[in-house]
Coordinates of C-alpha atoms in Angstrom, one line a residue:
X1 CA -0.1 0.0 0.1
X2 CA 1.2 3.4 -0.6
X3 CA 2.6 5.6 1.9
X4 CA 2.6 9.0 2.3
X5 CA 5.8 11.0 2.4
X6 CA 6.5 12.8 5.7
X7 CA 7.0 16.2 4.1
X8 CA 5.6 16.0 0.4
X9 CA 2.0 16.1 -1.0
X10 CA 3.4 12.5 -2.8
X11 CA 3.1 9.2 -2.2
X12 CA 5.9 6.7 -1.5
X13 CA 6.9 5.5 -4.9
X14 CA 5.2 2.4 -6.6
X15 CA 5.8 1.4 -10.6
X16 CA 2.7 3.6 -11.2
X17 CA 4.0 6.8 -9.5
X18 CA 7.3 6.2 -11.2
X19 CA 5.8 6.0 -14.3
X20 CA 4.0 9.4 -13.7
X21 CA 6.8 10.9 -12.3
X22 CA 9.0 10.2 -15.3
X23 CA 6.9 12.4 -17.4
X24 CA 8.3 15.7 -17.2
X25 CA 5.7 17.6 -20.0
X26 CA 2.6 18.6 -18.5
X27 CA 0.4 21.6 -19.5
X28 CA 2.3 25.0 -19.0
X29 CA 1.4 26.8 -15.7
X30 CA -1.3 29.2 -16.1
X31 CA 0.2 31.7 -13.6
X32 CA 3.8 31.6 -14.6
X33 CA 3.8 29.9 -18.0
X34 CA 6.5 27.3 -16.9
X35 CA 6.0 23.6 -17.9
X36 CA 8.5 22.1 -15.4
X37 CA 5.9 20.6 -13.3
X38 CA 6.1 17.7 -10.7
X39 CA 3.7 14.9 -10.4
X40 CA 1.8 14.5 -7.1
X41 CA -1.0 12.3 -7.1
X42 CA -4.0 11.0 -8.9
X43 CA -7.7 11.4 -7.6
X44 CA -10.7 10.1 -9.6
X45 CA -9.0 10.0 -12.6
X46 CA -7.4 13.3 -12.7
X47 CA -3.4 13.6 -12.5
X48 CA -2.4 16.7 -10.0
X49 CA 1.2 18.4 -10.5
X50 CA 2.8 21.1 -8.8
X51 CA 4.5 23.8 -10.6
X52 CA 8.5 23.8 -10.1
X53 CA 8.2 27.7 -10.6
X54 CA 5.6 29.4 -8.6
X55 CA 4.3 26.4 -6.8
X56 CA 0.6 26.5 -8.2
X57 CA -1.3 22.8 -7.9
X58 CA -3.2 22.1 -11.1
X59 CA -4.9 19.6 -13.2
X60 CA -2.9 18.2 -16.2
X61 CA -3.9 17.4 -18.9
X62 CA -6.8 20.1 -18.5
X63 CA -9.0 18.6 -20.9
X64 CA -12.5 20.3 -21.6
X65 CA -14.7 22.1 -19.2
X66 CA -16.1 19.9 -16.6
X67 CA -19.5 19.9 -14.5
X68 CA -20.1 23.3 -13.1
X69 CA -19.7 23.7 -9.3
X70 CA -20.8 26.7 -8.9
X71 CA -24.4 25.9 -7.6
X72 CA -23.7 25.0 -4.1
X73 CA -27.2 23.4 -3.7
X74 CA -26.3 20.7 -6.5
X75 CA -22.8 20.5 -5.9
X76 CA -22.0 21.5 -2.3
X77 CA -22.1 18.2 0.1
X78 CA -25.5 19.9 1.5
X79 CA -27.3 16.7 2.5
X80 CA -30.2 18.3 4.6
X81 CA -31.8 21.3 5.0
X82 CA -29.8 22.3 8.2
X83 CA -26.7 21.9 6.0
X84 CA -27.8 24.5 3.6
X85 CA -29.1 26.9 6.4
X86 CA -25.4 26.6 7.8
X87 CA -23.5 27.1 4.4
X88 CA -25.6 29.9 3.8
X89 CA -24.9 31.7 7.3
X90 CA -21.1 31.3 6.8
X91 CA -21.5 32.8 3.2
X92 CA -23.9 35.5 4.8
X93 CA -20.7 35.9 7.9
X94 CA -17.9 36.1 5.3
X95 CA -20.1 38.9 3.3
X96 CA -20.6 40.9 6.2
X97 CA -16.9 40.7 7.1
X98 CA -16.0 42.3 3.7
X99 CA -18.5 45.0 4.0
X100 CA -17.4 46.0 7.3
X101 CA -13.7 46.1 5.9
X102 CA -14.4 47.8 2.8
X103 CA -16.4 50.3 5.1
X104 CA -13.2 51.1 6.9
X105 CA -10.9 51.4 4.0
X106 CA -13.5 53.7 2.1
X107 CA -15.5 55.6 4.7
X108 CA -18.9 53.8 3.5
X109 CA -20.4 50.4 3.1
X110 CA -20.4 49.3 -0.8
X111 CA -23.8 50.4 -2.4
X112 CA -23.6 47.6 -5.2
X113 CA -21.9 44.1 -4.4
X114 CA -21.6 41.3 -7.4
X115 CA -21.1 37.8 -6.3
X116 CA -19.5 35.4 -8.7
X117 CA -18.5 31.8 -8.3
X118 CA -19.9 29.3 -5.6
X119 CA -23.5 30.7 -4.5
X120 CA -26.6 29.7 -2.8
X121 CA -29.6 31.4 -4.5
X122 CA -30.8 33.3 -1.0
X123 CA -27.5 35.3 -0.9
X124 CA -29.8 37.3 -3.8
X125 CA -32.2 38.1 -1.1
X126 CA -29.5 40.5 0.7
X127 CA -29.8 44.2 0.0
X128 CA -27.3 45.5 -2.5
X129 CA -25.9 41.9 -3.6
X130 CA -26.4 40.6 -7.1
X131 CA -25.5 37.2 -7.7
X132 CA -24.3 36.2 -11.1
X133 CA -25.2 32.9 -12.1
X134 CA -22.7 30.8 -14.5
X135 CA -24.4 27.7 -15.8
X136 CA -24.2 25.8 -19.1
X137 CA -22.4 27.3 -22.1
X138 CA -21.3 30.6 -19.9
X139 CA -19.3 28.4 -17.4
X140 CA -18.0 26.3 -20.3
X141 CA -16.8 29.6 -21.9
X142 CA -15.4 30.8 -18.5
X143 CA -13.5 27.1 -17.9
X144 CA -12.2 26.9 -21.3
X145 CA -11.4 30.1 -22.8
X146 CA -11.3 32.7 -19.5
X147 CA -14.1 34.6 -20.9
X148 CA -16.7 36.0 -18.7
X149 CA -18.6 37.3 -21.7
X150 CA -21.7 39.0 -21.3
X151 CA -21.5 38.8 -17.5
X152 CA -18.5 41.2 -17.2
X153 CA -21.9 44.3 -17.7
X154 CA -23.1 43.1 -14.5
X155 CA -19.7 44.4 -13.0
X156 CA -20.5 48.0 -13.8
X157 CA -20.9 50.2 -10.9
X158 CA -20.1 47.6 -8.6
X159 CA -18.0 48.8 -5.3
X160 CA -17.1 45.1 -4.1
X161 CA -16.8 41.9 -6.4
X162 CA -16.6 38.6 -4.5
X163 CA -15.0 35.5 -6.6
X164 CA -16.0 32.8 -4.7
X165 CA -14.1 29.8 -5.6
X166 CA -14.0 31.1 -9.1
X167 CA -10.8 31.6 -10.5
X168 CA -10.2 27.9 -9.9
X169 CA -12.4 26.8 -12.7
X170 CA -10.2 28.8 -15.4
X171 CA -7.6 27.7 -17.8
X172 CA -6.2 31.3 -17.4
X173 CA -7.4 32.9 -14.0
X174 CA -5.0 36.2 -14.7
X175 CA -6.9 36.8 -17.7
X176 CA -10.6 36.5 -15.7
X177 CA -9.2 38.6 -13.2
X178 CA -7.8 41.2 -15.7
X179 CA -11.4 41.5 -16.9
X180 CA -12.7 42.1 -13.4
X181 CA -10.5 44.8 -12.3
X182 CA -10.5 46.4 -15.7
X183 CA -14.6 46.8 -15.1
X184 CA -14.3 48.3 -11.5
X185 CA -13.2 51.8 -10.6
X186 CA -10.2 53.0 -8.7
X187 CA -10.8 52.3 -4.8
X188 CA -13.0 49.3 -5.9
X189 CA -12.6 46.0 -4.0
X190 CA -12.2 42.4 -5.2
X191 CA -12.5 39.6 -2.5
X192 CA -11.2 36.2 -4.1
X193 CA -12.1 33.3 -1.5
X194 CA -10.0 30.5 -2.5
X195 CA -8.9 26.9 -1.1
X196 CA -5.3 27.6 0.0
X197 CA -3.1 24.9 -1.2
X198 CA -0.8 25.9 1.4
X199 CA -3.1 25.5 4.6
X200 CA -2.4 23.2 7.3
X201 CA -5.6 21.2 6.2
X202 CA -4.3 20.7 2.9
X203 CA -0.8 19.6 4.1
X204 CA -2.3 17.5 6.4
X205 CA -4.8 15.6 4.6
X206 CA -2.8 16.0 1.1
X207 CA -5.2 14.1 -1.7
X208 CA -8.0 13.6 0.8
X209 CA -8.6 17.0 1.5
X210 CA -12.2 17.9 0.5
X211 CA -11.0 21.0 -1.5
X212 CA -8.9 18.5 -3.8
X213 CA -12.0 17.7 -6.1
X214 CA -11.5 16.7 -9.5
X215 CA -14.0 19.8 -10.9
X216 CA -11.4 22.5 -10.3
X217 CA -8.5 23.2 -12.7
X218 CA -6.1 24.7 -10.2
X219 CA -5.4 25.4 -6.6
X220 CA -3.9 28.2 -5.1
X221 CA -1.6 29.7 -2.4
X222 CA -1.4 33.7 -1.6
X223 CA 1.9 34.0 -3.7
X224 CA 0.4 32.9 -6.7
X225 CA -2.5 35.1 -6.2
X226 CA -0.1 38.3 -5.7
X227 CA 1.4 37.2 -8.6
X228 CA -2.0 37.1 -10.9
X229 CA -2.9 40.3 -9.3
X230 CA 0.2 43.0 -9.8
X231 CA -0.7 43.1 -13.7
X232 CA -4.1 44.0 -12.7
X233 CA -3.2 47.1 -10.8
X234 CA -4.4 45.5 -7.5
X235 CA -3.1 45.8 -4.4
X236 CA -3.8 43.1 -1.6
X237 CA -5.4 44.8 1.6
X238 CA -6.6 41.9 3.9
X239 CA -6.1 38.4 3.9
X240 CA -8.0 36.2 6.5
X241 CA -8.8 32.6 7.0
X242 CA -12.6 31.9 6.6
X243 CA -14.1 29.1 9.2
X244 CA -17.2 27.2 9.0
X245 CA -18.9 27.7 12.3
X246 CA -20.5 24.2 13.8
X247 CA -21.6 23.1 17.2
X248 CA -20.6 20.0 18.6
X249 CA -24.2 18.4 18.7
X250 CA -24.0 19.0 14.9
X251 CA -20.6 17.3 14.3
X252 CA -21.9 14.4 16.4
X253 CA -25.3 13.9 14.5
X254 CA -23.4 14.1 10.8
X255 CA -21.1 11.3 12.3
X256 CA -23.9 9.2 14.0
X257 CA -25.7 9.6 10.5
X258 CA -23.9 6.2 9.6
X259 CA -24.6 4.7 12.9
X260 CA -28.4 5.2 13.2
X261 CA -28.6 2.3 16.0
X262 CA -26.3 5.1 18.3
X263 CA -28.3 8.2 17.5
X264 CA -29.6 8.3 21.0
X265 CA -26.1 9.2 22.0
X266 CA -26.4 12.4 20.1
X267 CA -28.5 14.1 23.2
X268 CA -25.6 13.7 25.4
X269 CA -23.6 16.0 23.2
X270 CA -23.7 19.8 24.2
X271 CA -25.8 22.3 21.5
X272 CA -23.3 24.9 22.3
X273 CA -21.1 26.9 21.8
X274 CA -20.9 27.2 18.1
X275 CA -16.8 26.7 17.1
X276 CA -15.0 27.7 14.4
X277 CA -13.7 25.2 11.7
X278 CA -10.7 25.8 9.8
X279 CA -10.8 23.8 6.6
X280 CA -8.3 25.7 4.6
X281 CA -10.6 28.4 3.0
X282 CA -9.2 31.8 2.6
X283 CA -9.9 35.1 1.8
X284 CA -7.8 37.8 0.0
X285 CA -9.3 41.1 -0.5
X286 CA -7.6 43.5 -3.2
X287 CA -7.9 47.3 -4.1
X288 CA -7.9 48.6 -7.5
X289 CA -5.1 51.3 -7.4
X290 CA -5.9 54.5 -9.0
X291 CA -4.0 55.1 -12.1
X292 CA -0.5 57.1 -11.4
X293 CA -0.1 59.9 -13.2
X294 CA 3.1 61.8 -13.7
X295 CA 3.2 65.2 -13.1
X296 CA 4.5 67.1 -16.2
X297 CA 8.1 68.3 -16.0
X298 CA 9.2 71.7 -17.4
X299 CA 12.7 71.2 -19.4
X300 CA 15.0 73.9 -20.1
X301 CA 17.6 73.9 -22.5
X302 CA 20.7 75.8 -21.7
X303 CA 23.3 76.4 -24.7
X304 CA 26.8 77.6 -23.5
X305 CA 29.3 78.7 -26.2
X306 CA 32.3 77.1 -26.2
X307 CA 35.6 79.0 -27.0
X308 CA 38.8 77.6 -28.1

Protein backbone atom coordinates (compact mmCIF):
# COMPACT_ATOMS: atom_id res chain seq x y z
CA UNK A 1 0.00 0.00 0.00
CA UNK A 2 1.30 3.47 -0.86
CA UNK A 3 2.38 5.61 2.05
CA UNK A 4 2.59 9.37 2.22
CA UNK A 5 5.94 11.04 2.39
CA UNK A 6 6.24 12.98 5.65
CA UNK A 7 7.10 16.32 4.09
CA UNK A 8 5.44 16.25 0.69
CA UNK A 9 2.07 15.86 -0.96
CA UNK A 10 3.21 12.82 -2.92
CA UNK A 11 3.01 9.08 -2.21
CA UNK A 12 5.94 6.76 -1.69
CA UNK A 13 7.10 5.37 -5.02
CA UNK A 14 5.29 2.52 -6.71
CA UNK A 15 5.54 1.40 -10.32
CA UNK A 16 2.60 3.56 -11.42
CA UNK A 17 3.83 6.57 -9.45
CA UNK A 18 7.34 6.26 -10.91
CA UNK A 19 5.89 6.06 -14.42
CA UNK A 20 3.87 9.24 -13.91
CA UNK A 21 6.83 11.03 -12.37
CA UNK A 22 8.98 10.12 -15.35
CA UNK A 23 6.70 12.31 -17.47
CA UNK A 24 8.20 15.79 -17.44
CA UNK A 25 5.97 17.41 -20.08
CA UNK A 26 2.74 18.73 -18.60
CA UNK A 27 0.38 21.54 -19.44
CA UNK A 28 2.12 24.86 -18.79
CA UNK A 29 1.30 26.60 -15.52
CA UNK A 30 -1.46 29.18 -15.93
CA UNK A 31 0.25 31.58 -13.49
CA UNK A 32 3.93 31.65 -14.47
CA UNK A 33 3.90 29.75 -17.78
CA UNK A 34 6.47 27.17 -16.70
CA UNK A 35 6.04 23.61 -17.95
CA UNK A 36 8.44 22.02 -15.43
CA UNK A 37 5.76 20.50 -13.23
CA UNK A 38 6.17 17.62 -10.79
CA UNK A 39 3.66 14.80 -10.43
CA UNK A 40 1.81 14.73 -7.09
CA UNK A 41 -1.05 12.22 -7.17
CA UNK A 42 -4.11 10.90 -8.98
CA UNK A 43 -7.62 11.45 -7.72
CA UNK A 44 -10.79 10.28 -9.49
CA UNK A 45 -8.78 9.68 -12.65
CA UNK A 46 -7.31 13.21 -12.63
CA UNK A 47 -3.57 13.89 -12.42
CA UNK A 48 -2.51 16.66 -10.01
CA UNK A 49 0.90 18.28 -10.55
CA UNK A 50 2.95 20.93 -8.78
CA UNK A 51 4.54 23.82 -10.71
CA UNK A 52 8.28 24.03 -10.16
CA UNK A 53 8.27 27.74 -10.93
CA UNK A 54 5.58 29.32 -8.71
CA UNK A 55 4.21 26.42 -6.64
CA UNK A 56 0.72 26.28 -8.19
CA UNK A 57 -1.04 22.92 -7.88
CA UNK A 58 -3.11 22.19 -10.96
CA UNK A 59 -4.71 19.49 -13.08
CA UNK A 60 -2.75 18.23 -16.10
CA UNK A 61 -3.81 17.58 -18.76
CA UNK A 62 -6.68 20.01 -18.38
CA UNK A 63 -9.15 18.69 -20.95
CA UNK A 64 -12.60 20.12 -21.65
CA UNK A 65 -14.76 21.92 -19.12
CA UNK A 66 -16.19 19.60 -16.52
CA UNK A 67 -19.50 19.91 -14.67
CA UNK A 68 -20.26 23.29 -13.14
CA UNK A 69 -19.64 23.29 -9.38
CA UNK A 70 -20.82 26.85 -8.66
CA UNK A 71 -24.35 25.98 -7.48
CA UNK A 72 -23.70 24.80 -3.93
CA UNK A 73 -27.21 23.38 -3.65
CA UNK A 74 -26.34 20.94 -6.45
CA UNK A 75 -22.62 20.39 -5.84
CA UNK A 76 -21.89 21.25 -2.26
CA UNK A 77 -22.26 18.23 0.03
CA UNK A 78 -25.42 19.75 1.50
CA UNK A 79 -27.24 16.62 2.66
CA UNK A 80 -29.96 18.12 4.84
CA UNK A 81 -31.84 21.45 4.99
CA UNK A 82 -29.79 22.21 8.09
CA UNK A 83 -26.59 21.83 6.03
CA UNK A 84 -27.88 24.40 3.58
CA UNK A 85 -28.86 26.77 6.38
CA UNK A 86 -25.40 26.55 7.90
CA UNK A 87 -23.66 27.01 4.55
CA UNK A 88 -25.73 30.13 3.90
CA UNK A 89 -24.85 31.43 7.36
CA UNK A 90 -21.14 30.96 6.61
CA UNK A 91 -21.42 32.82 3.30
CA UNK A 92 -23.42 35.64 4.89
CA UNK A 93 -20.86 35.97 7.69
CA UNK A 94 -18.05 36.21 5.13
CA UNK A 95 -19.95 38.88 3.20
CA UNK A 96 -20.61 40.91 6.36
CA UNK A 97 -16.89 40.82 7.12
CA UNK A 98 -16.10 42.15 3.65
CA UNK A 99 -18.65 44.96 3.99
CA UNK A 100 -17.19 46.02 7.34
CA UNK A 101 -13.63 46.04 6.01
CA UNK A 102 -14.68 48.04 2.93
CA UNK A 103 -16.44 50.60 5.14
CA UNK A 104 -13.30 51.03 7.26
CA UNK A 105 -11.10 51.58 4.19
CA UNK A 106 -13.44 53.76 2.13
CA UNK A 107 -15.52 55.43 4.82
CA UNK A 108 -18.81 53.88 3.68
CA UNK A 109 -20.29 50.46 2.98
CA UNK A 110 -20.38 49.30 -0.66
CA UNK A 111 -23.68 50.29 -2.27
CA UNK A 112 -23.47 47.53 -4.87
CA UNK A 113 -21.97 44.06 -4.48
CA UNK A 114 -21.60 41.51 -7.28
CA UNK A 115 -21.10 37.84 -6.37
CA UNK A 116 -19.58 35.35 -8.84
CA UNK A 117 -18.53 31.75 -8.34
CA UNK A 118 -20.00 29.33 -5.79
CA UNK A 119 -23.34 30.56 -4.52
CA UNK A 120 -26.66 29.81 -2.90
CA UNK A 121 -29.80 31.44 -4.32
CA UNK A 122 -30.65 33.00 -0.95
CA UNK A 123 -27.64 35.35 -1.25
CA UNK A 124 -29.54 37.36 -3.87
CA UNK A 125 -32.10 38.27 -1.22
CA UNK A 126 -29.52 40.27 0.74
CA UNK A 127 -29.72 44.05 0.17
CA UNK A 128 -27.36 45.38 -2.47
CA UNK A 129 -26.15 41.93 -3.56
CA UNK A 130 -26.40 40.68 -7.14
CA UNK A 131 -25.56 37.02 -7.73
CA UNK A 132 -24.32 36.26 -11.24
CA UNK A 133 -25.08 32.59 -11.95
CA UNK A 134 -22.67 31.13 -14.48
CA UNK A 135 -24.18 27.92 -15.80
CA UNK A 136 -24.17 25.82 -18.97
CA UNK A 137 -22.44 27.49 -21.92
CA UNK A 138 -21.39 30.46 -19.77
CA UNK A 139 -19.50 28.19 -17.40
CA UNK A 140 -17.92 26.33 -20.33
CA UNK A 141 -16.80 29.66 -21.82
CA UNK A 142 -15.29 30.67 -18.50
CA UNK A 143 -13.59 27.32 -17.93
CA UNK A 144 -12.19 26.72 -21.41
CA UNK A 145 -11.63 30.27 -22.74
CA UNK A 146 -11.37 32.23 -19.46
CA UNK A 147 -13.97 34.67 -20.74
CA UNK A 148 -16.74 36.19 -18.62
CA UNK A 149 -18.61 37.21 -21.76
CA UNK A 150 -21.87 39.06 -21.13
CA UNK A 151 -21.38 38.70 -17.38
CA UNK A 152 -18.87 41.56 -17.48
CA UNK A 153 -21.80 43.96 -17.88
CA UNK A 154 -23.00 43.04 -14.38
CA UNK A 155 -19.79 44.44 -12.90
CA UNK A 156 -20.49 48.03 -13.97
CA UNK A 157 -20.94 50.29 -10.95
CA UNK A 158 -19.93 47.65 -8.40
CA UNK A 159 -17.85 48.73 -5.42
CA UNK A 160 -17.21 45.17 -4.26
CA UNK A 161 -16.88 42.00 -6.36
CA UNK A 162 -16.68 38.61 -4.65
CA UNK A 163 -15.05 35.75 -6.57
CA UNK A 164 -15.99 32.71 -4.50
CA UNK A 165 -13.76 29.83 -5.68
CA UNK A 166 -14.18 31.06 -9.25
CA UNK A 167 -10.57 31.44 -10.41
CA UNK A 168 -9.96 27.73 -9.77
CA UNK A 169 -12.32 26.92 -12.65
CA UNK A 170 -10.40 28.96 -15.24
CA UNK A 171 -7.75 27.81 -17.68
CA UNK A 172 -6.21 31.31 -17.46
CA UNK A 173 -7.18 32.87 -14.11
CA UNK A 174 -5.06 35.96 -14.76
CA UNK A 175 -7.14 36.81 -17.80
CA UNK A 176 -10.38 36.59 -15.80
CA UNK A 177 -8.95 38.72 -13.01
CA UNK A 178 -7.95 41.37 -15.56
CA UNK A 179 -11.51 41.48 -16.92
CA UNK A 180 -12.93 41.99 -13.44
CA UNK A 181 -10.36 44.62 -12.48
CA UNK A 182 -10.90 46.57 -15.71
CA UNK A 183 -14.62 46.88 -14.96
CA UNK A 184 -14.09 48.34 -11.47
CA UNK A 185 -13.50 51.99 -10.59
CA UNK A 186 -10.37 53.01 -8.70
CA UNK A 187 -10.84 52.12 -5.04
CA UNK A 188 -13.14 49.21 -5.86
CA UNK A 189 -12.53 45.93 -4.04
CA UNK A 190 -12.17 42.37 -5.32
CA UNK A 191 -12.46 39.62 -2.70
CA UNK A 192 -11.09 36.24 -3.80
CA UNK A 193 -12.23 33.28 -1.70
CA UNK A 194 -10.01 30.28 -2.44
CA UNK A 195 -9.02 26.92 -1.01
CA UNK A 196 -5.45 27.54 0.11
CA UNK A 197 -3.17 24.76 -1.05
CA UNK A 198 -0.59 25.84 1.54
CA UNK A 199 -3.01 25.62 4.47
CA UNK A 200 -2.56 23.14 7.30
CA UNK A 201 -5.64 21.03 6.34
CA UNK A 202 -4.30 20.70 2.78
CA UNK A 203 -0.89 19.60 4.00
CA UNK A 204 -2.23 17.15 6.56
CA UNK A 205 -4.98 15.55 4.50
CA UNK A 206 -3.14 15.76 1.16
CA UNK A 207 -5.16 14.09 -1.57
CA UNK A 208 -8.01 13.41 0.88
CA UNK A 209 -8.48 17.14 1.45
CA UNK A 210 -12.10 17.84 0.40
CA UNK A 211 -11.03 20.95 -1.54
CA UNK A 212 -8.96 18.75 -3.87
CA UNK A 213 -11.84 17.70 -6.07
CA UNK A 214 -11.70 16.95 -9.76
CA UNK A 215 -14.07 19.73 -10.87
CA UNK A 216 -11.43 22.41 -10.37
CA UNK A 217 -8.49 23.16 -12.63
CA UNK A 218 -6.07 24.84 -10.21
CA UNK A 219 -5.41 25.31 -6.51
CA UNK A 220 -3.82 28.52 -5.28
CA UNK A 221 -1.79 29.88 -2.43
CA UNK A 222 -1.34 33.56 -1.65
CA UNK A 223 1.95 33.91 -3.61
CA UNK A 224 0.22 32.83 -6.82
CA UNK A 225 -2.69 35.23 -6.25
CA UNK A 226 -0.29 38.12 -5.65
CA UNK A 227 1.48 37.28 -8.88
CA UNK A 228 -1.84 37.32 -10.76
CA UNK A 229 -3.01 40.56 -9.11
CA UNK A 230 0.05 42.73 -9.70
CA UNK A 231 -0.39 43.23 -13.49
CA UNK A 232 -4.07 44.07 -12.88
CA UNK A 233 -3.28 47.12 -10.76
CA UNK A 234 -4.54 45.44 -7.58
CA UNK A 235 -3.06 45.76 -4.10
CA UNK A 236 -3.65 43.29 -1.28
CA UNK A 237 -5.42 45.00 1.62
CA UNK A 238 -6.61 42.02 3.71
CA UNK A 239 -6.00 38.29 3.97
CA UNK A 240 -7.73 36.04 6.47
CA UNK A 241 -8.93 32.50 7.09
CA UNK A 242 -12.64 31.82 6.57
CA UNK A 243 -13.91 29.23 9.07
CA UNK A 244 -17.17 27.34 9.03
CA UNK A 245 -19.11 27.55 12.30
CA UNK A 246 -20.61 24.36 13.75
CA UNK A 247 -21.73 23.13 17.16
CA UNK A 248 -20.45 19.90 18.78
CA UNK A 249 -23.95 18.41 18.51
CA UNK A 250 -24.10 19.06 14.77
CA UNK A 251 -20.76 17.30 14.31
CA UNK A 252 -22.02 14.35 16.37
CA UNK A 253 -25.25 14.11 14.37
CA UNK A 254 -23.32 13.96 11.12
CA UNK A 255 -20.99 11.29 12.50
CA UNK A 256 -23.89 9.21 13.79
CA UNK A 257 -25.68 9.27 10.42
CA UNK A 258 -23.68 6.16 9.59
CA UNK A 259 -24.66 4.54 12.93
CA UNK A 260 -28.43 4.89 13.29
CA UNK A 261 -28.46 2.43 16.18
CA UNK A 262 -26.34 4.88 18.19
CA UNK A 263 -28.40 7.94 17.32
CA UNK A 264 -29.62 8.23 20.94
CA UNK A 265 -26.12 9.29 21.97
CA UNK A 266 -26.44 12.67 20.27
CA UNK A 267 -28.59 14.08 23.08
CA UNK A 268 -25.58 13.83 25.40
CA UNK A 269 -23.50 16.07 23.16
CA UNK A 270 -23.71 19.80 24.03
CA UNK A 271 -25.56 22.03 21.57
CA UNK A 272 -23.37 25.02 22.40
CA UNK A 273 -21.02 26.73 21.82
CA UNK A 274 -20.69 27.29 18.10
CA UNK A 275 -17.05 26.64 17.21
CA UNK A 276 -15.02 27.78 14.19
CA UNK A 277 -13.76 24.98 11.95
CA UNK A 278 -10.84 25.90 9.71
CA UNK A 279 -10.95 23.92 6.48
CA UNK A 280 -8.28 25.79 4.49
CA UNK A 281 -10.58 28.38 2.89
CA UNK A 282 -8.93 31.82 2.68
CA UNK A 283 -10.17 35.27 1.71
CA UNK A 284 -7.81 37.67 -0.06
CA UNK A 285 -9.14 41.19 -0.61
CA UNK A 286 -7.59 43.45 -3.24
CA UNK A 287 -8.20 47.12 -3.93
CA UNK A 288 -7.83 48.65 -7.37
CA UNK A 289 -5.13 51.28 -7.40
CA UNK A 290 -5.74 54.66 -8.97
CA UNK A 291 -3.75 55.08 -12.18
CA UNK A 292 -0.54 56.92 -11.48
CA UNK A 293 -0.33 60.29 -13.20
CA UNK A 294 3.18 61.57 -13.64
CA UNK A 295 3.35 65.35 -13.23
CA UNK A 296 4.47 67.20 -16.31
CA UNK A 297 8.04 68.38 -15.93
CA UNK A 298 9.20 71.51 -17.69
CA UNK A 299 12.57 71.20 -19.31
CA UNK A 300 14.90 74.08 -20.05
CA UNK A 301 17.69 73.75 -22.57
CA UNK A 302 20.77 75.83 -21.86
CA UNK A 303 23.30 76.32 -24.64
CA UNK A 304 26.72 77.41 -23.51
CA UNK A 305 29.23 78.82 -25.96
CA UNK A 306 32.49 76.96 -26.21
CA UNK A 307 35.66 78.97 -26.85
CA UNK A 308 38.81 77.47 -28.10
